[in-house]
Coordinates of N, CA and C in Angstrom, one line a residue:
X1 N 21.1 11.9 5.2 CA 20.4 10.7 4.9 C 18.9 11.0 4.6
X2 N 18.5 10.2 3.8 CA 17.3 10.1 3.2 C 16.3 9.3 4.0
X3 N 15.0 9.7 4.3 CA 14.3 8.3 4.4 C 13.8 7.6 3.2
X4 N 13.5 7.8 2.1 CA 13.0 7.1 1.1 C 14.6 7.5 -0.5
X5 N 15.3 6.2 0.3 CA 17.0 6.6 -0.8 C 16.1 6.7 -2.0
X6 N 15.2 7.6 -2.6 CA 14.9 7.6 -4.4 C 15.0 6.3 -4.5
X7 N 14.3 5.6 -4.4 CA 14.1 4.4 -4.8 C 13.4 4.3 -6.3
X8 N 14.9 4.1 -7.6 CA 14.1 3.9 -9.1 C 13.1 5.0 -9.6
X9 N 13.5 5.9 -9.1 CA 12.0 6.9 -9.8 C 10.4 6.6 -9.5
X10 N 10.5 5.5 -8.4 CA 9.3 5.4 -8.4 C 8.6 6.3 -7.4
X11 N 7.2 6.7 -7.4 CA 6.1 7.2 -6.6 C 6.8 6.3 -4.7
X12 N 7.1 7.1 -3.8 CA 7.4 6.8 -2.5 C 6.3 6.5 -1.7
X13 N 4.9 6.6 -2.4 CA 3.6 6.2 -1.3 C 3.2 4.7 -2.3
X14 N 3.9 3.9 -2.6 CA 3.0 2.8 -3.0 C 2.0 3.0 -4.5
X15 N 2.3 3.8 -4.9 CA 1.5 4.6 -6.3 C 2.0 3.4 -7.6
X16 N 0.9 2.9 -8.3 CA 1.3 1.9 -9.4 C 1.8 2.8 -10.6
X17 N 2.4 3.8 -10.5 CA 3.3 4.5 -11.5 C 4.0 3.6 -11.9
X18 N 5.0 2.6 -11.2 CA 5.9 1.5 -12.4 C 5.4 0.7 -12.9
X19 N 3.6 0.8 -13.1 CA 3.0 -0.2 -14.2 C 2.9 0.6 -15.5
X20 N 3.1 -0.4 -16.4 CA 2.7 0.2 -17.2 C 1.6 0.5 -17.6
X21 N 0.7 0.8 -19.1 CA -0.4 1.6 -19.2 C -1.2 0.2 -19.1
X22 N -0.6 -0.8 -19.5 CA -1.7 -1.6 -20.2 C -1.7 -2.5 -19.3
X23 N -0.4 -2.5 -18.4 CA -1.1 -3.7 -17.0 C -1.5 -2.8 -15.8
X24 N -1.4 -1.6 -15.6 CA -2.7 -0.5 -14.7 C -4.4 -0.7 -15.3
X25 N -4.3 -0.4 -16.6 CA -5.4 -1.1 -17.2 C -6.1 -2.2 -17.0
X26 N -5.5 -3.2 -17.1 CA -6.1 -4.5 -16.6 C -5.7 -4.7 -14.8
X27 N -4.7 -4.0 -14.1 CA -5.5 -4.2 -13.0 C -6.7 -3.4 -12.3
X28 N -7.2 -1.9 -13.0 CA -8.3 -1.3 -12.9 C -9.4 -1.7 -13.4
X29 N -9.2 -3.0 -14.5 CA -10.6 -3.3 -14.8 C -10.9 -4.9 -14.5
X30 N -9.7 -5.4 -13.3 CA -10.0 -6.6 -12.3 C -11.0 -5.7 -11.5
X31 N -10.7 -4.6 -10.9 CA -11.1 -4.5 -9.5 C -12.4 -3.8 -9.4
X32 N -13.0 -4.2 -8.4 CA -14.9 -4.0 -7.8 C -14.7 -2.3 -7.1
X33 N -15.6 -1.4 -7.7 CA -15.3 -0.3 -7.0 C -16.2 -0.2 -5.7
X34 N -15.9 0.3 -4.5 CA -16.7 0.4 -3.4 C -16.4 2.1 -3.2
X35 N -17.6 2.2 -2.4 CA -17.4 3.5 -1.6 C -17.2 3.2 -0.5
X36 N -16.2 4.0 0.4 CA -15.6 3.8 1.7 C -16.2 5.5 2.4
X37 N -17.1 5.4 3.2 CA -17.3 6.8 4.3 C -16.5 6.9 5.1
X38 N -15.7 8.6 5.5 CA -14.9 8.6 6.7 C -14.9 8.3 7.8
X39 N -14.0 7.6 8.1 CA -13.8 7.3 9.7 C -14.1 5.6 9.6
X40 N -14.3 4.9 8.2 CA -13.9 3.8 8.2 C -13.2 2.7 8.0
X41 N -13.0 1.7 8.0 CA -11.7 1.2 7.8 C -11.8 0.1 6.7
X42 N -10.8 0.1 5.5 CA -10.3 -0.9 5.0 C -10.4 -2.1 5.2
X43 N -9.3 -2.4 6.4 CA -8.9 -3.6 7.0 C -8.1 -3.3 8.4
X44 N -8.2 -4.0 9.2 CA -7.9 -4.0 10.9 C -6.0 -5.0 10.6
X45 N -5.4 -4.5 11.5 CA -4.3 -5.3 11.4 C -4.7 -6.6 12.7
X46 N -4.1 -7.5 11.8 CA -4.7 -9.2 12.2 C -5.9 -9.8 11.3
X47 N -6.5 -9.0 10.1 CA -7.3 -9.4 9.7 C -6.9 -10.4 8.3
X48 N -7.6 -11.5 8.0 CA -7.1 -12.3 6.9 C -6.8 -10.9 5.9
X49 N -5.9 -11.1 5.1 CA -5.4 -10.6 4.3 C -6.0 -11.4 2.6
X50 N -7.0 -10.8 2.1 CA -7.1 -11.6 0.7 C -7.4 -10.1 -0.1
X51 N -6.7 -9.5 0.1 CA -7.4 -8.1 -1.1 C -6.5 -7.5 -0.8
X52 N -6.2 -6.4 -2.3 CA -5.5 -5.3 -2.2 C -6.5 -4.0 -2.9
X53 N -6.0 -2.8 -1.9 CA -7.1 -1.9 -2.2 C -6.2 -1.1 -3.1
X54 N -6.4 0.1 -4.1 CA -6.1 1.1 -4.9 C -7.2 2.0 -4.5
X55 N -6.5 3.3 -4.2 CA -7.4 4.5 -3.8 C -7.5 5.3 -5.4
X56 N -9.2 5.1 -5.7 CA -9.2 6.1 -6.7 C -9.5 7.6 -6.3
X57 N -9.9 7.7 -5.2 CA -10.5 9.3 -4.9 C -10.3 9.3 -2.9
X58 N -10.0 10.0 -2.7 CA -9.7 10.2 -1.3 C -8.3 9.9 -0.5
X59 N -8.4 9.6 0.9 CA -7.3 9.2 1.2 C -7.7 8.6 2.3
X60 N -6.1 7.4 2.4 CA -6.6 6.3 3.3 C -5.3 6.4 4.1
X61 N -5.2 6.3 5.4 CA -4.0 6.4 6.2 C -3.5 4.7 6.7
X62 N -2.5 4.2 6.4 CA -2.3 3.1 7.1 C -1.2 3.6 8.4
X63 N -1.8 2.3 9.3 CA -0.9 2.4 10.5 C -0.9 1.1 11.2
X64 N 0.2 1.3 12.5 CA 1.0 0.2 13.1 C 0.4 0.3 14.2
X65 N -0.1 -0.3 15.0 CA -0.1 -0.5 16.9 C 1.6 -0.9 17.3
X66 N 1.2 0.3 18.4 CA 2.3 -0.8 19.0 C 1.8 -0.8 20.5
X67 N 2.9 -2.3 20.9 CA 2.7 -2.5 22.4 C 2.0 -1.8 23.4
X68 N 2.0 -0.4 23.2 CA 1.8 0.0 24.5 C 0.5 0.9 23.6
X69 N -0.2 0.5 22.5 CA -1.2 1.3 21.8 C -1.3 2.2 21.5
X70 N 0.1 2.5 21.2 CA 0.1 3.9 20.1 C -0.3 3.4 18.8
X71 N 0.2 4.3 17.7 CA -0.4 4.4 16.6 C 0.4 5.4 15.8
X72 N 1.4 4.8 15.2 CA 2.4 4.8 13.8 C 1.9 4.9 12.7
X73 N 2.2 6.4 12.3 CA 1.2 6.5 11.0 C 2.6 6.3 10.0
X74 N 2.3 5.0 9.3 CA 3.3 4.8 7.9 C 3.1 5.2 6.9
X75 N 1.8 5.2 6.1 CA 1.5 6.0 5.1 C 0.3 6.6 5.0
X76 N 0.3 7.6 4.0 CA -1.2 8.5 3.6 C -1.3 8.0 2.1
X77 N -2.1 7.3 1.7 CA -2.0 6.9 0.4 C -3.5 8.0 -0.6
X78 N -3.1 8.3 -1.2 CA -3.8 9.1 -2.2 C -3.9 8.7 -3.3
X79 N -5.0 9.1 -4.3 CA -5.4 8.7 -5.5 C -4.4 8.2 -6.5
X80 N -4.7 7.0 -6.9 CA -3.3 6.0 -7.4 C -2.4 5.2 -6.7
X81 N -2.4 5.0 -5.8 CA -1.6 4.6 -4.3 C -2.5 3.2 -4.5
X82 N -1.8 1.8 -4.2 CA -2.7 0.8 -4.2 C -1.5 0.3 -2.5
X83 N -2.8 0.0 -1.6 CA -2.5 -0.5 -0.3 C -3.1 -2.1 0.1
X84 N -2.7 -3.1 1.4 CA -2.6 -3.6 1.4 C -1.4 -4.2 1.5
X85 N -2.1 -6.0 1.9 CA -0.8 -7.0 2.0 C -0.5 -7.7 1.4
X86 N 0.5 -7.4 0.5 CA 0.9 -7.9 -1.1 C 1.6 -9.2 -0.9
X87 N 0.3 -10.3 -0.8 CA 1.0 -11.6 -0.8 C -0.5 -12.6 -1.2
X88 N -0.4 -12.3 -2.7 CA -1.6 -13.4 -3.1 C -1.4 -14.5 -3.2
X89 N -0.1 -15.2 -3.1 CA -0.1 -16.6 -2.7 C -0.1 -17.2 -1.8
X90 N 0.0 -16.9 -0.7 CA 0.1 -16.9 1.2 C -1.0 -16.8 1.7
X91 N -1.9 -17.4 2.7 CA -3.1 -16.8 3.3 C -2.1 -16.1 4.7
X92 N -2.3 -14.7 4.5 CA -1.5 -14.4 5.7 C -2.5 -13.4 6.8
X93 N -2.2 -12.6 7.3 CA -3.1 -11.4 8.1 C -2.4 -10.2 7.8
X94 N -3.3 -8.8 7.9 CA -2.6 -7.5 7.7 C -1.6 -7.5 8.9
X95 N -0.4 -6.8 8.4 CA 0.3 -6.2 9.4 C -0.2 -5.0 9.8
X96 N -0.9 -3.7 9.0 CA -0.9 -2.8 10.0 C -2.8 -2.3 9.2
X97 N -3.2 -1.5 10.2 CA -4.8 -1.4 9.9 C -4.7 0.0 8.7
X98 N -6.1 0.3 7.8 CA -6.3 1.2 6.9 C -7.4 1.8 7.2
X99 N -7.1 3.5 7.3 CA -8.2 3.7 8.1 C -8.7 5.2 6.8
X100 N -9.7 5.4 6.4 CA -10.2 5.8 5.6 C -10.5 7.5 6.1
X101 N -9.7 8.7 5.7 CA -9.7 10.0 6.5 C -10.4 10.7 5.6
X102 N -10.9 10.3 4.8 CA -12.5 10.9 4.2 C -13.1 9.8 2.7
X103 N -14.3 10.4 2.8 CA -15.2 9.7 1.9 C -14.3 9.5 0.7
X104 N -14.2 8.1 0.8 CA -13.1 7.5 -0.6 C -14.0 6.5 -1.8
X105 N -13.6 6.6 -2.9 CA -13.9 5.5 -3.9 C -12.5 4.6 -4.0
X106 N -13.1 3.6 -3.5 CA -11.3 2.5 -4.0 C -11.7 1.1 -4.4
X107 N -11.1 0.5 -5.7 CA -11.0 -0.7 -6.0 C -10.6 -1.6 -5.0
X108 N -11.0 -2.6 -5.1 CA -10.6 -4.0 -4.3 C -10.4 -4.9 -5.6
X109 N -9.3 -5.3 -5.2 CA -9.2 -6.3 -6.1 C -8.6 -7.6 -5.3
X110 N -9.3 -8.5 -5.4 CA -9.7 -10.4 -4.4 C -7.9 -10.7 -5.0
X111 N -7.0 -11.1 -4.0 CA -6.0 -12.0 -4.2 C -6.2 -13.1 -5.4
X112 N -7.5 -13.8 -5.7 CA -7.6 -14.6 -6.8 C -7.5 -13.9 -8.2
X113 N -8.0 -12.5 -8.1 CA -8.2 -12.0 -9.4 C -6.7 -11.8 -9.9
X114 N -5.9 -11.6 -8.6 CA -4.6 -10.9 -8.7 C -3.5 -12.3 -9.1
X115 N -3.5 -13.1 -8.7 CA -3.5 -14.4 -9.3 C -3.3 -14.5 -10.8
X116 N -4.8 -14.7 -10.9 CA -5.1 -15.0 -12.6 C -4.4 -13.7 -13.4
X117 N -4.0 -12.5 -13.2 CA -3.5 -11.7 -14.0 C -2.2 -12.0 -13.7
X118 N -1.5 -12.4 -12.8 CA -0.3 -12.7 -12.4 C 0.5 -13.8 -13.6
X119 N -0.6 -14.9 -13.3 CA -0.4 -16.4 -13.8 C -0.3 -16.0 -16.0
X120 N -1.2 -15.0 -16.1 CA -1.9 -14.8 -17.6 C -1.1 -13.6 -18.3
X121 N -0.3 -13.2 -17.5 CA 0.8 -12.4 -18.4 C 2.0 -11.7 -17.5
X122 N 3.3 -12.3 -18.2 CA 4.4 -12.3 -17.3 C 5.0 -10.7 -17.2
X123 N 4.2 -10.0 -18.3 CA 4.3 -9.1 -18.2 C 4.2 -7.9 -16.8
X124 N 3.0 -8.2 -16.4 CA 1.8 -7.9 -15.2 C 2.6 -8.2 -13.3
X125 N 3.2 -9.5 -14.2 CA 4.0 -10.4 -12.8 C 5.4 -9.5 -12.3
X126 N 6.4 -9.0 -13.3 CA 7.2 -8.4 -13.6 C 6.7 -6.9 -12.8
X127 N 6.0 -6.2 -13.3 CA 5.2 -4.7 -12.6 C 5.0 -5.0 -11.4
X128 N 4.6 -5.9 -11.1 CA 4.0 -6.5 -9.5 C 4.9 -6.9 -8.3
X129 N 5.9 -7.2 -9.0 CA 6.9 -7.6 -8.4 C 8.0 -6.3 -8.0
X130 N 7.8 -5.4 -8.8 CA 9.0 -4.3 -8.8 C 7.9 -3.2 -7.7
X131 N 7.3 -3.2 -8.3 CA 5.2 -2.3 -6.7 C 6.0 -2.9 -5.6
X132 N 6.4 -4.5 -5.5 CA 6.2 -5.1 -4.0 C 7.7 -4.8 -3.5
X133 N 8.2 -4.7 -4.3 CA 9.9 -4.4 -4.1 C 9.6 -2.9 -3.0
X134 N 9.2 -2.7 -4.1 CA 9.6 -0.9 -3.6 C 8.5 -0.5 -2.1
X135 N 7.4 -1.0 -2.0 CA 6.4 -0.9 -1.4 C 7.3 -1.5 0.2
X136 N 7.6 -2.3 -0.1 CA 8.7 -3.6 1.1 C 9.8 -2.4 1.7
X137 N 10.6 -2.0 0.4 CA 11.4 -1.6 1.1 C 11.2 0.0 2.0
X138 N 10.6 0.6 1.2 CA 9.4 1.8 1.8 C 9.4 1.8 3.7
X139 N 8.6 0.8 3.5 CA 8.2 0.3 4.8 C 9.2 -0.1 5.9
X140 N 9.9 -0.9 5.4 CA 11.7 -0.8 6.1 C 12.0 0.4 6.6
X141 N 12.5 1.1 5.4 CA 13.0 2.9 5.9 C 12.1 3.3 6.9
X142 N 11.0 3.0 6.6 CA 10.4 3.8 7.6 C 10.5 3.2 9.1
X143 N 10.3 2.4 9.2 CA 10.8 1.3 10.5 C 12.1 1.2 10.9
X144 N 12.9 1.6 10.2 CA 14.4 1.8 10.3 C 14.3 3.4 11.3
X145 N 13.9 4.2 10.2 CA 14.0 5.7 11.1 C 13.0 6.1 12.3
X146 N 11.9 4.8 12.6 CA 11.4 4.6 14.2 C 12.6 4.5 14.8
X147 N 13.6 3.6 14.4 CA 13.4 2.5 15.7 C 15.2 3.7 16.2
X148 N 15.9 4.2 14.7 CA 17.1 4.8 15.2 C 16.7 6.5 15.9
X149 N 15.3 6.9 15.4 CA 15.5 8.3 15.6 C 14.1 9.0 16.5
X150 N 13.5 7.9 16.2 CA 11.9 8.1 17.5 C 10.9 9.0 16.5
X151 N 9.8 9.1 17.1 CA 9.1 9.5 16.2 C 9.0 10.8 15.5
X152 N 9.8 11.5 16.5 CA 10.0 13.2 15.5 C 11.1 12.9 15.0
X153 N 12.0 12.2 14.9 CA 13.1 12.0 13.9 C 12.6 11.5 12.9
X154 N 11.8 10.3 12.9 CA 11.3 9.7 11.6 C 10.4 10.8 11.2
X155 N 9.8 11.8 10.9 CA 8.8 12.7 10.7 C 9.8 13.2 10.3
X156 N 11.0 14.0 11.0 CA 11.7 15.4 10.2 C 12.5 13.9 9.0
X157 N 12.5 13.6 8.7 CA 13.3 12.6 7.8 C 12.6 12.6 6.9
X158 N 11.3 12.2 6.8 CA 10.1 12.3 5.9 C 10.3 13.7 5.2
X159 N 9.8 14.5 5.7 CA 9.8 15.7 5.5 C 11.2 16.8 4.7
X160 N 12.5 15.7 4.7 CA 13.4 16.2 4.6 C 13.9 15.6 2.8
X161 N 12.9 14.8 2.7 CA 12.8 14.2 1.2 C 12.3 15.0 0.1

């Protein structure tokens, strides 16, 4: 068993590889570049959710709490990797926090902007949708191989890909 069944050829960290050139394009030139310093964070889980970040340079680790205050590392997202809570139509809160493991440059791009590119070429909506697919089910597997094999089972599973 696999943790990530090859899901379509796509990038298994959330990487906008199934966009194409010209809607990666237009979502790189919606989004505001920031610098992020290590050891800070993105976004806290419980926080309004209105942005999605894309890591152009560094890396950003997301993770889970749980109950008793651990801390489930789900992904390491690397340059091209766009993170976040992919729901621009919903005011919702993050599910899990992004914590920045060295000095990063990453786009933010505002839920509205994400919107208007959504709404303005169905093209764009299509790419976005197949990112949230894959990103969704990602996250599943991975919470699947918590919950059946504990946390060095989900690790050697990762690793076994």
């Amino acid at each position: 068993m696999k943790t990530v069944d090859r899901l379509v050829e796509m990038d298994t960290r959330g990487n906008t590889q199934g966009f194409s050139e010209q809607n990666r394009n237009r979502l790189l030139d919606t989004m505001k570049e920031r610098i992020y310093p290590e050891g800070s964070h993105l976004f806290w889980e419980r926080d309004f959710a209105d942005k999605l970040y894309y890591v152009k340079k560094g890396r950003v680790k997301i993770t889970k709490s749980t109950d008793e205050g651990k801390e489930l590392i789900l992904y390491m997202h690397h340059p091209g990797d766009m993170a976040g809570q992919a729901d621009p139509f919903f005011g919702t809160s993050h599910s899990f926090s992004a914590e920045v493991m060295e000095d990063s440059v990453v786009g933010v791009i505002d839920h509205k902007d994400l919107q208007m590119l959504i709404c303005q070429h169905c093209d764009f909506a299509i790419d976005f949708m197949k990112w949230m697919g894959v990103y969704h089910r990602i996250t599943q597997t991975k919470f699947r191989d918590l919950m059946m094999y504990g946390k060095p089972g989900a690790w050697l599973q990762l690793l076994s890909v």
